[in-house]
Coordinates of C-alpha atoms and ligand atoms in Angstrom, one line a residue:
X1 CA -69.1 27.6 -1.8
X2 CA -71.4 28.4 -5.1
X3 CA -74.0 29.5 -2.8
X4 CA -71.8 31.7 -1.5
X5 CA -70.1 33.2 -4.5
X6 CA -73.5 33.3 -6.3
X7 CA -74.7 35.5 -3.0
X8 CA -71.5 37.9 -3.5
X9 CA -71.9 38.6 -6.8
X10 CA -75.7 39.4 -6.5
X11 CA -74.9 41.3 -3.4
X12 CA -72.3 43.1 -5.6
X13 CA -74.8 43.7 -8.4
X14 CA -77.6 44.8 -6.4
X15 CA -75.2 47.2 -4.5
X16 CA -74.3 49.0 -8.2
X17 CA -77.5 49.1 -9.3
X18 CA -79.4 50.7 -6.0
X19 CA -76.5 53.5 -6.5
X20 CA -78.7 55.6 -9.3
X21 CA -81.6 56.2 -11.2
X22 CA -81.6 54.5 -14.9
X23 CA -82.7 56.6 -17.9
X24 CA -85.8 55.4 -19.8
X25 CA -85.9 52.1 -22.0
X26 CA -82.7 50.8 -20.6
X27 CA -82.9 48.3 -17.7
X28 CA -80.5 46.2 -15.7
X29 CA -82.2 43.1 -14.2
X30 CA -81.5 41.1 -10.9
X31 CA -79.0 39.2 -12.4
X32 CA -77.2 41.8 -14.0
X33 CA -78.3 41.3 -17.6
X34 CA -78.6 44.7 -19.5
X35 CA -81.6 45.7 -21.8
X36 CA -82.5 48.3 -24.2
X37 CA -86.3 48.3 -25.0
X38 CA -85.9 51.4 -27.6
X39 CA -85.6 49.1 -30.6
X40 CA -89.2 48.1 -30.0
X41 CA -90.7 51.1 -30.7
X42 CA -93.0 51.6 -33.4
X43 CA -95.3 53.9 -34.7
X44 CA -98.5 51.9 -34.5
X45 CA -97.4 50.1 -31.5
X46 CA -99.1 46.9 -30.3
X47 CA -102.5 45.8 -30.1
X48 CA -104.3 42.9 -29.3
X49 CA -108.1 41.8 -28.8
X50 CA -109.0 39.5 -26.2
X51 CA -112.4 38.8 -24.5
X52 CA -114.1 42.1 -25.6
X53 CA -110.9 43.8 -24.4
X54 CA -109.0 45.7 -27.0
X55 CA -105.7 47.4 -26.0
X56 CA -103.2 49.6 -27.8
X57 CA -99.8 49.9 -26.3
X58 CA -96.2 51.5 -27.1
X59 CA -93.0 50.2 -25.6
X60 CA -90.9 53.2 -24.6
X61 CA -93.1 55.8 -26.4
X62 CA -96.2 57.6 -26.9
X63 CA -98.6 56.2 -29.2
X64 CA -100.3 58.6 -31.7
X65 CA -103.3 56.6 -32.6
X66 CA -104.1 56.4 -28.7
X67 CA -103.4 60.3 -28.3
X68 CA -105.7 60.8 -31.2
X69 CA -108.9 58.4 -30.1
X70 CA -108.7 59.6 -26.3
X71 CA -107.7 63.1 -27.2
X72 CA -105.0 62.7 -24.6
X73 CA -101.4 64.3 -25.4
X74 CA -98.7 61.9 -24.2
X75 CA -100.3 58.6 -23.9
X76 CA -98.4 55.2 -24.2
X77 CA -101.3 52.6 -23.7
X78 CA -105.4 53.0 -24.6
X79 CA -108.1 50.4 -24.5
X80 CA -111.7 49.7 -25.2
X81 CA -114.3 47.6 -23.7
X82 CA -116.9 46.0 -26.2
X83 CA -115.9 48.3 -28.7
X84 CA -116.6 51.0 -26.7
X85 CA -115.0 54.3 -26.2
X86 CA -111.1 54.2 -25.8
X87 CA -109.5 55.1 -22.1
X88 CA -106.2 56.3 -21.5
X89 CA -104.5 53.5 -19.8
X90 CA -101.1 55.3 -19.1
X91 CA -98.9 57.9 -19.6
X92 CA -95.5 57.3 -21.1
X93 CA -93.9 60.0 -18.7
X94 CA -94.8 57.7 -15.8
X95 CA -93.2 54.5 -17.4
X96 CA -91.5 52.3 -14.6
X97 CA -89.4 49.3 -15.5
X98 CA -88.8 46.6 -12.9
X99 CA -88.0 42.7 -12.7
X100 CA -90.5 40.1 -13.9
X101 CA -92.3 38.4 -11.4
X102 CA -90.6 35.0 -10.4
X103 CA -87.2 36.2 -11.9
X104 CA -85.4 35.7 -8.7
X105 CA -84.6 32.0 -8.8
X106 CA -85.5 31.7 -12.4
X107 CA -82.6 32.9 -14.4
X108 CA -83.5 31.4 -17.7
X109 CA -86.4 33.9 -17.5
X110 CA -85.4 37.4 -19.5
X111 CA -87.1 40.4 -19.7
X112 CA -88.9 43.2 -17.8
X113 CA -91.8 44.7 -16.3
X114 CA -93.1 48.0 -17.7
X115 CA -95.6 49.9 -16.0
X116 CA -97.7 53.1 -17.3
X117 CA -99.9 54.9 -15.1
X118 CA -102.6 57.7 -15.6
X119 CA -104.8 59.4 -12.9
X120 CA -107.6 60.3 -15.5
X121 CA -109.8 57.2 -14.4
X122 CA -110.6 53.4 -15.2
X123 CA -112.7 51.2 -16.9
X124 CA -116.5 51.8 -16.4
X125 CA -116.0 55.0 -15.3
X126 CA -114.4 54.3 -12.0
X127 CA -111.9 56.8 -10.4
X128 CA -108.6 56.1 -10.0
X129 CA -105.1 55.3 -11.0
X130 CA -105.1 53.4 -14.2
X131 CA -102.2 51.1 -14.5
X132 CA -101.2 48.7 -17.6
X133 CA -98.6 46.3 -16.7
X134 CA -96.5 44.5 -19.9
X135 CA -94.7 41.6 -18.9
X136 CA -91.9 41.8 -21.7
X137 CA -90.5 38.3 -22.2
X138 CA -87.6 37.4 -24.3
X139 CA -88.2 34.9 -26.8
X140 CA -85.1 34.8 -29.0
X141 CA -85.7 35.0 -32.8
X142 CA -89.4 35.5 -32.6
X143 CA -91.5 38.6 -33.5
X144 CA -92.4 40.4 -30.7
X145 CA -96.3 39.7 -30.0
X146 CA -99.1 40.2 -27.2
X147 CA -99.5 37.1 -26.2
X148 CA -101.5 37.2 -23.1
X149 CA -104.0 40.1 -21.7
X150 CA -106.7 41.1 -19.7
X151 CA -107.8 43.0 -16.6
X152 CA -107.1 42.3 -12.9
X153 CA -109.6 44.8 -12.0
X154 CA -111.2 48.0 -13.5
X155 CA -108.0 49.9 -12.5
X156 CA -105.4 47.5 -13.8
X157 CA -104.6 45.7 -17.0
X158 CA -102.0 43.6 -17.8
X159 CA -100.4 41.9 -20.9
X160 CA -97.6 39.6 -21.9
X161 CA -95.6 40.8 -24.8
X162 CA -93.5 38.1 -26.0
X163 CA -90.5 38.3 -29.1
X164 CA -86.9 39.0 -29.6
X165 CA -87.4 42.5 -28.7
X166 CA -87.2 42.2 -25.1
X167 CA -84.1 40.2 -24.9
X168 CA -81.0 41.0 -22.9
X169 CA -78.1 42.8 -24.8
X170 CA -75.9 39.9 -24.8
X171 CA -76.3 38.5 -27.9
X172 CA -78.7 41.3 -29.8
X173 CA -75.7 43.0 -31.5
X174 CA -75.4 39.5 -33.7
X175 CA -78.9 40.3 -35.3
X176 CA -78.1 44.4 -36.4
X177 CA -76.1 44.5 -39.3
X178 CA -74.1 48.2 -39.2
X179 CA -72.8 47.0 -35.8
X180 CA -69.5 45.5 -36.7
X181 CA -67.4 47.7 -34.7
X182 CA -65.9 48.2 -31.2
X183 CA -69.2 49.9 -29.4
X184 CA -69.4 50.6 -25.6
X185 CA -72.9 51.6 -24.1
X186 CA -72.9 53.1 -20.6
X187 CA -75.6 52.7 -18.4
X188 CA -74.6 54.3 -15.1
X189 CA -72.1 52.2 -13.4
X190 CA -71.9 50.0 -16.0
X191 CA -70.6 49.4 -19.6
X192 CA -71.9 46.8 -22.0
X193 CA -68.8 46.5 -24.5
X194 CA -69.8 45.0 -27.9
X195 CA -67.3 43.7 -30.7
X196 CA -69.0 41.2 -33.2
X197 CA -67.0 37.5 -33.3
X198 CA -63.9 39.6 -31.8
X199 CA -62.1 38.7 -28.3
X200 CA -63.1 41.2 -25.7
X201 CA -60.5 41.5 -22.6
X202 CA -61.7 43.0 -19.2
X203 CA -59.8 43.8 -16.4
X204 CA -60.6 45.3 -13.4
X205 CA -59.0 46.8 -10.2
X206 CA -61.4 46.7 -6.9
X207 CA -65.0 45.4 -6.6
X208 CA -65.7 44.5 -10.5
X209 CA -68.1 41.9 -11.9
X210 CA -68.5 41.1 -15.8
X211 CA -70.9 38.7 -17.3
X212 CA -71.2 37.8 -20.4
X213 CA -73.0 34.9 -22.5
X214 CA -71.2 31.6 -22.3
X215 CA -73.0 30.3 -25.6
X216 CA -75.3 30.6 -28.1
X217 CA -78.3 29.6 -26.1
X218 CA -77.8 32.7 -24.1
X219 CA -76.3 31.2 -20.9
X220 CA -74.4 34.1 -18.8
X221 CA -71.0 33.7 -17.2
X222 CA -70.3 35.8 -14.7
X223 CA -66.7 36.7 -13.3
X224 CA -66.1 38.7 -9.9
X225 CA -63.7 39.6 -7.6
X226 CA -62.9 41.9 -4.8
X227 CA -59.0 42.7 -5.9
X228 CA -58.1 42.0 -9.6
X229 CA -60.0 40.6 -12.3
X230 CA -59.4 39.4 -16.1
X231 CA -62.6 38.3 -17.9
X232 CA -62.4 37.3 -21.7
X233 CA -65.0 36.3 -24.1
X234 CA -66.2 36.9 -27.8
X235 CA -68.8 39.4 -29.1
X236 CA -70.2 40.8 -25.8
X237 CA -69.9 41.7 -22.3
X238 CA -70.9 43.8 -19.7
X239 CA -69.1 45.0 -16.5
X240 CA -69.8 47.0 -13.5
X241 CA -66.9 48.7 -11.6
X242 CA -64.9 51.7 -10.6
X243 CA -61.8 51.0 -12.2
X244 CA -61.9 48.7 -15.2
X245 CA -60.8 48.4 -18.6
X246 CA -62.6 46.4 -21.7
X247 CA -60.1 46.3 -24.9
X248 CA -59.4 44.8 -28.0
X249 CA -56.3 45.9 -29.3
X250 CA -56.3 49.2 -29.6
X251 CA -59.9 49.8 -28.8
X252 CA -60.9 50.5 -25.0
X253 CA -63.4 51.5 -22.8
X254 CA -64.3 51.1 -19.3
X255 CA -64.2 53.4 -15.7
X256 CA -61.6 55.3 -14.1
X257 CA -62.2 56.1 -10.6
X258 CA -65.8 55.8 -11.5
X259 CA -65.9 58.0 -14.7
X260 CA -66.5 56.6 -17.8
X261 CA -64.0 56.7 -20.7
X262 CA -65.0 56.1 -24.1
X263 CA -63.2 54.4 -27.1
X264 CA -60.1 55.8 -28.4
X265 CA -60.6 55.7 -32.4
X266 CA -56.9 54.8 -33.7
Ligands
NAG301 C1 -96.6 47.8 -11.7 O1 -97.9 47.7 -11.3 C2 -98.1 46.9 -10.5 C3 -99.5 47.0 -9.9 O2 -99.8 48.0 -9.3 C4 -97.5 46.5 -9.1 O3 -97.5 45.6 -8.3 C5 -95.7 46.6 -9.8 O4 -94.9 46.1 -9.0 C6 -95.6 47.4 -10.6 N1 -94.3 47.3 -11.3 C7 -93.2 48.0 -11.7 C8 -92.1 47.7 -12.8 O5 -93.5 49.3 -11.7
NAG302 C1 -77.2 34.5 -30.1 O1 -76.5 34.7 -31.8 C2 -76.2 33.4 -32.6 C3 -75.8 33.8 -33.9 O2 -76.2 34.6 -34.8 C4 -78.0 32.8 -32.9 O3 -77.5 31.4 -33.8 C5 -78.6 32.2 -31.6 O4 -79.7 31.6 -31.8 C6 -78.5 33.6 -30.5 N1 -78.6 33.3 -29.2 C7 -79.7 33.9 -28.8 C8 -80.0 33.6 -27.5 O5 -80.4 35.0 -29.3
NAG303 C1 -77.4 26.4 -21.3 O1 -79.0 26.7 -21.4 C2 -79.8 25.6 -21.8 C3 -81.5 26.4 -21.7 O2 -81.6 27.0 -20.7 C4 -79.6 24.1 -20.7 O3 -80.3 23.3 -21.4 C5 -78.3 24.1 -21.0 O4 -77.8 22.9 -20.3 C6 -77.3 25.2 -20.3 N1 -75.9 25.0 -20.9 C7 -74.9 25.3 -19.8 C8 -73.7 24.8 -20.5 O5 -75.0 25.6 -19.1

């Protein structure tokens, strides 16, 4: 029974997710959790040196230091071996986001995999496509740090970047100070609604799925239905559906026949 329900929810979600391209920096994972990595941008990027390899990367941005040392505009990632010359390890324009490996069946894992690539060659002068593969892993409340890194081969570098930055949208608003208002963030067919410490009620007609964190540990609850749906929670919720309304008193937003509508400011 539970398995059937879960399968139903997941197939709904996947159906929605496959239907359109997502903008940079925003991502919805296999479990329907919404991420926005743009707050992880910082001008200096992230740096790590391990076993004679130094990597410098930016998340969702070009890296000005890499642009300087490689002489390549638009690079987001660069590296050097044995303190040698920095090579370009990937252009920002090639960024892709996908699910973390082992995410399926492991919902307590939260985050995404980010790749950059470039055709300008690999380490040791090897020709080919260089890929930087960064596993962004949520660790609530922790500083963002690269915790492991290395080369699978001359053309494939990997890193794990852990911290609060890669945590899903649920609960992140509690840490930002100027967001004490009703907000709706649209991402393709989904809307994430935030109203810190206030009750949010969502109703939908037709296929609708909503998820929200059910406790301070970030555990997610889901409500889903083929006909009518009513979800109620505090603070944050994310929903998919063609016809849905999330509201608190006079504030509301959602989708009407698949078209987003924004909060009224009464
Ligand atoms: C990142 O690159 C690796 C190696 O090419 C690939 O296996 C993986 O699917 C890519 N992930 C994303 C999110 O593009
Ligand atoms: C969610 O927010 C609460 C209140 O700020 C905090 O105590 C809790 O640790 C947060 N949980 C996660 C998973 O970030
Ligand atoms: C919430 O998640 C934590 C850590 O994953 C787990 O130990 C706890 O049992 C979960 N609580 C509920 C109510 O599912």
